[in-house]
Amino acid sequence: MDATLRRFSLFYFAYYAALGAYTPYVGRWVDALGHGGYVVGGMLGLWYGTRILGPPAWAALSSRSTRPGEWFFAGCVLSLALFAGFVFTTSAWALLTVMALFGLFYNAVMPQFEAMTLTALGSRPERYGRLRVWGSVGFLLVAGSYGALLDVTGATRFPWLVLPLFVLLVAAAWPHRHDSPPPPDPNAMADAGHLWKRPGVRRFLLVAMLMQLGFGPFYVFFTLHLQAHGHAGAEIGALWAIGVIIEIALFWQAPKLIARFGAAPLLQLCIAVTAVRWAVVAFFADSLAVMAIAQAGHALSFAMFHACCMRLMADFFPGHRAAAGQSLLYGISGGVGGVLGAVMAAVAWESPGGGTAAFAAGAAACGLAFAIHAKNSS
């Protein structure tokens, strides 16, 4: 890999390394501060909510600038500065306020960077996977090690342990301050609105949203659920690592599998496996071996499901309409589905059933997605 592209790999590594600390362990930190499931769910709900608002607002501002790369760098600096606010906050409302501001900028910079990456690759888009995989490596290393680190330092030290990762993020963003993404397509949203009416699109987006909703308990309470069932931080970190390792492995094989079996049948399999996975996590969390097997299901629940979605999106939103389709998928699945999943998980967590109820609800959401997709395929 040449030096020009190596700097893109470094930013992916830094960005997802920070995410590898935040996603698995922010709930453990908030819980250690003495807050309940509603605050934990609110933190993750705001995380997904800002994914709806942040990227389009930031894109509108940076697209008007003659130096969009400097806007990108500024977004990374603001992400660092706002995350530092967690060091000084302990009350629920202060945490949620900092989360809302931090999420707006941290979620905004990656879509801009993705566009910058594709511009840099030019006629070699097939090399994207070799750059993006370093993001998964960064997530793997941090998610796999920070559970044990928090065991040693105490969960309340979480913000101090994550701050160096955001310093690395800013350092990795510095070489890109003069890069520029391609100009936005002014007809993107008009295309999205038109293609929304195409046969199969709304049903597909509903299935994707329900799958993301089903992931709500996993992203919000998986660490706390395992902790409640007696697993140590090192074991929890290892379980997160298993999921990412197998995710990386299957991403490399996904194109061959889709070419052989087809995206729609594989998508149906992924949904079924995910429903079973959450049911297993709900009722067998005491067993480390069973949880390891459940985490191996991440290969289908996340990696193959995502690859199949991208293949189907290419059919639903061909050519120059791809950007419009991605905006719909990002907003409806990752945004709306993420917010609803966090809310559902928090309500279930605070019920008498606790983690069992939360993951059973996730399994039910995926079961509904399975039924909707099966009806569409019949």
Coordinates of C-alpha atoms in Angstrom, one line a residue:
M1 CA 0.0 0.0 0.0
D2 CA 1.5 3.4 -1.0
A3 CA 2.0 6.2 1.5
T4 CA -0.9 8.2 0.1
L5 CA -3.4 5.5 0.9
R6 CA -1.7 4.5 4.2
R7 CA -2.9 7.7 5.8
F8 CA -6.5 6.7 5.0
S9 CA -5.9 3.3 6.8
L10 CA -4.6 5.2 9.8
F11 CA -7.7 7.3 10.1
Y12 CA -10.0 4.3 9.8
F13 CA -8.0 2.6 12.5
A14 CA -8.2 5.6 14.9
Y15 CA -11.9 6.3 14.3
Y16 CA -13.0 2.8 14.9
A17 CA -10.6 2.3 17.8
A18 CA -12.4 5.1 19.6
L19 CA -15.7 3.5 18.7
G20 CA -14.4 0.2 20.0
A21 CA -14.0 1.8 23.4
Y22 CA -17.3 3.8 23.3
T23 CA -19.8 1.2 22.1
P24 CA -19.0 -1.7 24.3
Y25 CA -18.1 0.2 27.5
V26 CA -20.0 3.5 27.8
G27 CA -22.9 1.6 29.4
R28 CA -20.6 0.1 32.0
W29 CA -19.2 3.6 32.8
V30 CA -22.7 5.2 33.1
D31 CA -23.8 2.3 35.3
A32 CA -20.7 2.7 37.5
L33 CA -21.6 6.4 38.0
G34 CA -24.9 5.1 39.6
H35 CA -27.3 5.7 36.7
G36 CA -30.0 3.2 35.6
G37 CA -31.0 1.7 32.4
Y38 CA -32.9 4.7 31.1
V39 CA -29.8 6.9 31.2
V40 CA -27.7 4.2 29.5
G41 CA -30.4 3.8 26.8
G42 CA -30.6 7.6 26.5
M43 CA -26.9 7.8 25.8
L44 CA -27.0 5.2 23.0
G45 CA -30.4 6.6 21.8
L46 CA -28.8 10.0 21.3
W47 CA -25.8 8.4 19.6
Y48 CA -28.1 7.0 16.9
G49 CA -30.3 10.1 16.9
T50 CA -27.3 12.3 16.0
R51 CA -26.5 10.0 13.1
I52 CA -29.7 11.2 11.5
L53 CA -29.0 14.9 12.1
G54 CA -25.2 15.3 12.1
P55 CA -24.1 14.0 8.7
P56 CA -26.5 16.0 6.4
A57 CA -26.1 19.2 8.5
W58 CA -22.3 18.9 8.4
A59 CA -22.3 18.0 4.6
A60 CA -24.4 21.1 3.9
L61 CA -21.9 23.3 5.7
S62 CA -18.7 21.8 4.3
S63 CA -20.0 21.6 0.8
R64 CA -20.3 25.4 0.7
S65 CA -16.6 25.8 1.7
T66 CA -13.7 26.0 -0.7
R67 CA -11.7 24.0 1.9
P68 CA -13.9 21.1 3.0
G69 CA -10.9 19.2 4.3
E70 CA -10.4 21.8 7.0
W71 CA -14.1 21.4 8.0
F72 CA -13.3 17.6 8.3
F73 CA -10.3 18.3 10.6
A74 CA -12.4 20.8 12.6
G75 CA -15.0 18.2 13.1
C76 CA -12.4 15.8 14.5
V77 CA -11.0 18.5 16.9
L78 CA -14.5 19.2 18.1
S79 CA -15.1 15.5 18.7
L80 CA -12.1 15.4 20.9
A81 CA -13.0 18.6 22.8
L82 CA -16.6 17.5 23.4
F83 CA -15.7 14.0 24.5
A84 CA -13.3 15.6 27.0
G85 CA -16.5 17.1 28.5
F86 CA -17.3 13.6 29.9
V87 CA -14.4 14.0 32.3
F88 CA -16.2 16.7 34.1
T89 CA -19.8 15.4 34.0
T90 CA -21.6 12.9 36.3
S91 CA -25.2 14.0 36.4
A92 CA -27.7 12.4 34.0
W93 CA -28.7 15.6 32.2
A94 CA -25.0 16.7 31.9
L95 CA -24.1 13.4 30.4
L96 CA -27.0 13.4 27.9
T97 CA -26.2 17.0 26.9
V98 CA -22.5 16.3 26.3
M99 CA -23.5 13.1 24.4
A100 CA -25.9 15.0 22.1
L101 CA -23.1 17.6 21.2
F102 CA -20.4 15.0 20.9
G103 CA -22.4 12.7 18.7
L104 CA -23.3 15.4 16.3
F105 CA -19.7 15.9 15.3
Y106 CA -18.3 12.4 15.8
N107 CA -21.0 10.9 13.6
A108 CA -20.7 13.7 11.0
V109 CA -17.0 13.2 10.1
M110 CA -17.1 9.6 8.9
P111 CA -19.5 10.1 5.9
Q112 CA -17.4 13.0 4.7
F113 CA -14.2 10.9 5.1
E114 CA -15.8 7.9 3.2
A115 CA -16.4 10.3 0.3
M116 CA -12.8 11.6 0.5
T117 CA -11.6 8.0 0.5
L118 CA -13.5 7.0 -2.7
T119 CA -12.3 10.2 -4.3
A120 CA -8.7 9.2 -3.5
L121 CA -9.2 5.7 -4.8
G122 CA -10.5 7.0 -8.1
S123 CA -10.5 4.1 -10.6
R124 CA -9.5 1.6 -7.9
P125 CA -12.6 1.4 -5.7
E126 CA -12.0 -2.3 -5.2
R127 CA -9.2 -1.4 -2.8
Y128 CA -11.6 0.2 -0.4
G129 CA -11.9 -3.0 1.6
R130 CA -8.1 -3.1 2.2
L131 CA -8.4 0.4 3.8
R132 CA -11.6 -0.1 5.7
V133 CA -10.4 -3.4 7.3
W134 CA -8.0 -1.4 9.5
G135 CA -11.0 0.2 11.1
S136 CA -12.2 -3.3 12.2
V137 CA -8.6 -4.0 13.4
G138 CA -8.7 -0.9 15.6
F139 CA -12.1 -1.8 17.0
L140 CA -11.0 -5.3 17.7
L141 CA -7.8 -4.3 19.6
V142 CA -9.6 -1.8 21.8
A143 CA -12.9 -3.7 22.4
G144 CA -10.9 -6.8 23.2
S145 CA -8.6 -5.1 25.7
Y146 CA -10.5 -2.4 27.4
G147 CA -12.7 -4.7 29.5
A148 CA -9.7 -6.0 31.3
L149 CA -8.3 -2.5 31.5
L150 CA -11.4 -1.2 33.2
D151 CA -11.2 -4.1 35.6
V152 CA -7.8 -2.8 36.7
T153 CA -8.4 0.9 36.7
G154 CA -12.2 1.0 37.6
A155 CA -15.0 1.8 35.2
T156 CA -15.2 5.4 36.4
R157 CA -11.8 6.0 34.7
F158 CA -13.4 5.4 31.3
P159 CA -13.2 8.9 29.9
W160 CA -9.5 9.3 30.7
L161 CA -8.8 5.9 29.1
V162 CA -10.6 6.9 25.9
L163 CA -9.3 10.4 25.5
P164 CA -5.9 9.3 24.0
L165 CA -7.8 7.5 21.3
F166 CA -9.4 10.8 20.3
V167 CA -6.0 12.5 20.3
L168 CA -4.9 9.8 17.9
L169 CA -8.0 10.6 15.8
V170 CA -7.1 14.2 15.5
A171 CA -3.5 13.4 14.6
A172 CA -4.7 10.9 11.9
A173 CA -7.1 13.6 10.5
W174 CA -4.3 16.2 10.2
P175 CA -2.9 14.9 6.9
H176 CA -6.4 15.1 5.3
R177 CA -7.1 18.8 6.0
H178 CA -6.5 19.6 2.3
D179 CA -8.5 16.6 0.9
S180 CA -11.9 17.2 -0.8
P181 CA -14.9 14.9 -1.3
P182 CA -16.8 14.9 -4.6
P183 CA -19.4 17.5 -5.0
P184 CA -22.8 16.4 -3.7
D185 CA -25.6 15.4 -6.1
P186 CA -28.2 18.1 -5.8
N187 CA -30.9 15.6 -7.0
A188 CA -30.0 13.0 -4.4
M189 CA -33.0 13.5 -2.1
A190 CA -35.4 14.0 -5.0
D191 CA -34.2 10.6 -6.3
A192 CA -34.6 9.1 -2.9
G193 CA -38.2 10.3 -2.6
H194 CA -39.0 8.9 -6.1
L195 CA -37.4 5.6 -5.5
W196 CA -39.0 5.2 -2.1
K197 CA -42.1 4.3 -4.1
R198 CA -40.4 1.4 -6.1
P199 CA -41.7 -2.1 -5.4
G200 CA -39.9 -3.8 -2.6
V201 CA -37.9 -0.7 -1.3
R202 CA -40.2 0.1 1.6
R203 CA -40.4 -3.5 2.7
F204 CA -36.6 -3.9 2.5
L205 CA -36.0 -0.7 4.5
L206 CA -38.5 -1.9 7.1
V207 CA -36.6 -5.2 7.5
A208 CA -33.3 -3.4 7.8
M209 CA -34.8 -1.1 10.5
L210 CA -36.2 -4.0 12.5
M211 CA -32.8 -5.7 12.4
Q212 CA -31.2 -2.6 13.7
L213 CA -33.9 -2.4 16.4
G214 CA -33.1 -5.9 17.3
F215 CA -29.5 -5.0 17.8
G216 CA -30.5 -2.3 20.4
P217 CA -30.1 -4.5 23.5
F218 CA -26.7 -5.8 22.1
Y219 CA -25.2 -2.3 21.6
V220 CA -26.7 -0.8 24.8
F221 CA -26.7 -3.6 27.4
F222 CA -24.6 -6.6 26.2
T223 CA -21.6 -5.7 28.4
L224 CA -23.9 -5.1 31.5
H225 CA -25.9 -8.2 30.8
L226 CA -22.7 -10.3 30.8
Q227 CA -21.4 -8.6 33.8
A228 CA -24.7 -9.3 35.7
H229 CA -24.2 -13.0 34.9
G230 CA -20.8 -13.1 36.5
H231 CA -18.4 -12.6 33.6
A232 CA -15.2 -10.6 34.2
G233 CA -14.1 -7.7 32.0
A234 CA -11.4 -9.8 30.3
E235 CA -14.0 -12.4 29.3
I236 CA -16.4 -9.7 28.1
G237 CA -13.6 -8.1 26.0
A238 CA -12.8 -11.5 24.5
L239 CA -16.4 -12.0 23.5
W240 CA -16.5 -8.7 21.8
A241 CA -13.3 -9.6 20.0
I242 CA -14.7 -12.9 18.8
G243 CA -17.5 -11.0 17.0
V244 CA -15.2 -8.6 15.3
I245 CA -12.6 -11.3 14.2
I246 CA -15.3 -13.4 12.6
E247 CA -16.9 -10.3 11.1
I248 CA -13.5 -9.5 9.3
A249 CA -13.2 -13.0 8.1
L250 CA -16.6 -13.2 6.6
F251 CA -16.4 -9.8 5.0
W252 CA -13.6 -11.2 2.8
Q253 CA -15.7 -14.2 1.7
A254 CA -19.1 -12.4 1.3
P255 CA -18.8 -11.6 -2.4
K256 CA -18.2 -15.2 -3.3
L257 CA -21.1 -16.4 -1.1
I258 CA -23.5 -13.8 -2.5
A259 CA -22.5 -14.7 -6.1
R260 CA -23.2 -18.4 -5.4
F261 CA -26.4 -18.3 -3.2
G262 CA -27.9 -14.9 -3.9
A263 CA -28.4 -11.9 -1.6
A264 CA -32.1 -12.4 -0.8
P265 CA -31.8 -16.1 0.4
L266 CA -28.7 -15.3 2.5
L267 CA -30.4 -12.2 4.0
Q268 CA -33.3 -14.5 5.2
L269 CA -30.7 -16.9 6.8
C270 CA -29.0 -13.9 8.5
I271 CA -32.2 -12.7 10.0
A272 CA -33.1 -16.2 11.3
V273 CA -29.7 -16.7 12.8
T274 CA -29.9 -13.3 14.5
A275 CA -33.3 -14.0 16.1
V276 CA -31.9 -17.3 17.5
R277 CA -28.7 -15.4 18.6
W278 CA -30.6 -12.9 20.7
A279 CA -32.8 -15.6 22.3
V280 CA -29.7 -17.5 23.3
V281 CA -28.1 -14.4 24.8
A282 CA -31.4 -13.8 26.7
F283 CA -31.6 -17.2 28.3
F284 CA -28.1 -18.7 28.4
A285 CA -25.9 -15.8 29.4
D286 CA -24.3 -17.7 32.3
S287 CA -22.4 -19.9 30.0
L288 CA -19.2 -18.4 28.5
A289 CA -19.0 -21.2 25.9
V290 CA -22.6 -20.6 24.7
M291 CA -21.9 -16.8 24.6
A292 CA -18.8 -17.4 22.4
I293 CA -21.0 -19.4 20.0
A294 CA -23.6 -16.7 20.0
Q295 CA -20.9 -14.1 19.2
A296 CA -19.7 -16.3 16.3
G297 CA -23.2 -15.6 14.9
H298 CA -22.0 -12.0 14.3
A299 CA -20.6 -13.3 11.0
L300 CA -24.1 -13.6 9.7
S301 CA -25.9 -11.1 11.9
F302 CA -23.7 -8.2 10.9
A303 CA -21.1 -9.0 8.2
M304 CA -23.2 -11.1 5.8
F305 CA -26.3 -9.1 6.5
H306 CA -24.6 -5.8 5.7
A307 CA -23.0 -7.3 2.5
C308 CA -26.4 -8.6 1.4
C309 CA -28.0 -5.2 2.0
M310 CA -25.3 -3.4 0.0
R311 CA -25.9 -5.9 -2.9
L312 CA -29.7 -5.3 -2.8
M313 CA -29.2 -1.6 -2.5
A314 CA -27.3 -1.6 -5.8
D315 CA -30.5 -3.1 -7.4
F316 CA -32.9 -0.7 -5.7
F317 CA -30.8 2.4 -6.2
P318 CA -28.6 2.0 -9.3
G319 CA -26.0 4.3 -10.7
H320 CA -26.1 8.0 -9.6
R321 CA -29.0 7.2 -7.3
A322 CA -26.7 5.2 -4.9
A323 CA -26.1 8.2 -2.7
A324 CA -29.8 8.8 -2.3
G325 CA -30.4 5.1 -1.4
Q326 CA -27.5 5.2 1.2
S327 CA -29.0 8.3 2.8
L328 CA -32.3 6.5 3.2
L329 CA -30.8 3.3 4.5
Y330 CA -28.5 5.2 6.9
G331 CA -31.3 7.4 8.3
I332 CA -34.1 4.7 8.5
S333 CA -32.1 1.7 9.6
G334 CA -29.1 3.1 11.5
G335 CA -30.9 6.2 12.7
V336 CA -34.6 5.5 13.4
G337 CA -33.9 1.8 14.0
G338 CA -31.1 2.6 16.4
V339 CA -33.1 5.1 18.4
L340 CA -36.1 2.8 18.7
G341 CA -33.8 -0.1 19.6
A342 CA -32.1 1.9 22.4
V343 CA -35.5 2.9 23.8
M344 CA -36.9 -0.6 23.6
A345 CA -33.8 -2.0 25.3
A346 CA -33.9 0.6 28.1
V347 CA -37.6 -0.1 28.8
A348 CA -37.1 -3.8 28.8
W349 CA -33.9 -3.5 31.0
E350 CA -35.8 -1.6 33.6
S351 CA -38.6 -4.1 33.7
P352 CA -38.6 -7.1 36.1
G353 CA -37.1 -9.3 33.3
G354 CA -34.0 -7.1 33.0
G355 CA -31.4 -8.3 30.4
T356 CA -33.5 -11.4 29.6
A357 CA -36.4 -9.3 28.6
A358 CA -34.3 -6.9 26.6
F359 CA -32.7 -9.6 24.5
A360 CA -36.0 -11.5 24.1
A361 CA -37.4 -8.3 22.7
G362 CA -34.5 -8.1 20.3
A363 CA -35.2 -11.7 19.2
A364 CA -38.9 -10.8 18.7
A365 CA -38.0 -7.8 16.5
C366 CA -35.8 -10.0 14.3
G367 CA -38.5 -12.6 14.2
L368 CA -40.9 -10.0 12.8
A369 CA -38.2 -9.0 10.3
F370 CA -37.9 -12.6 9.2
A371 CA -41.7 -12.9 8.7
I372 CA -41.8 -9.7 6.6
H373 CA -38.9 -10.7 4.5
A374 CA -40.2 -14.2 3.9
K375 CA -43.5 -12.8 2.8
N376 CA -41.7 -10.5 0.3
S377 CA -39.7 -13.5 -1.0
S378 CA -42.6 -15.8 -1.5

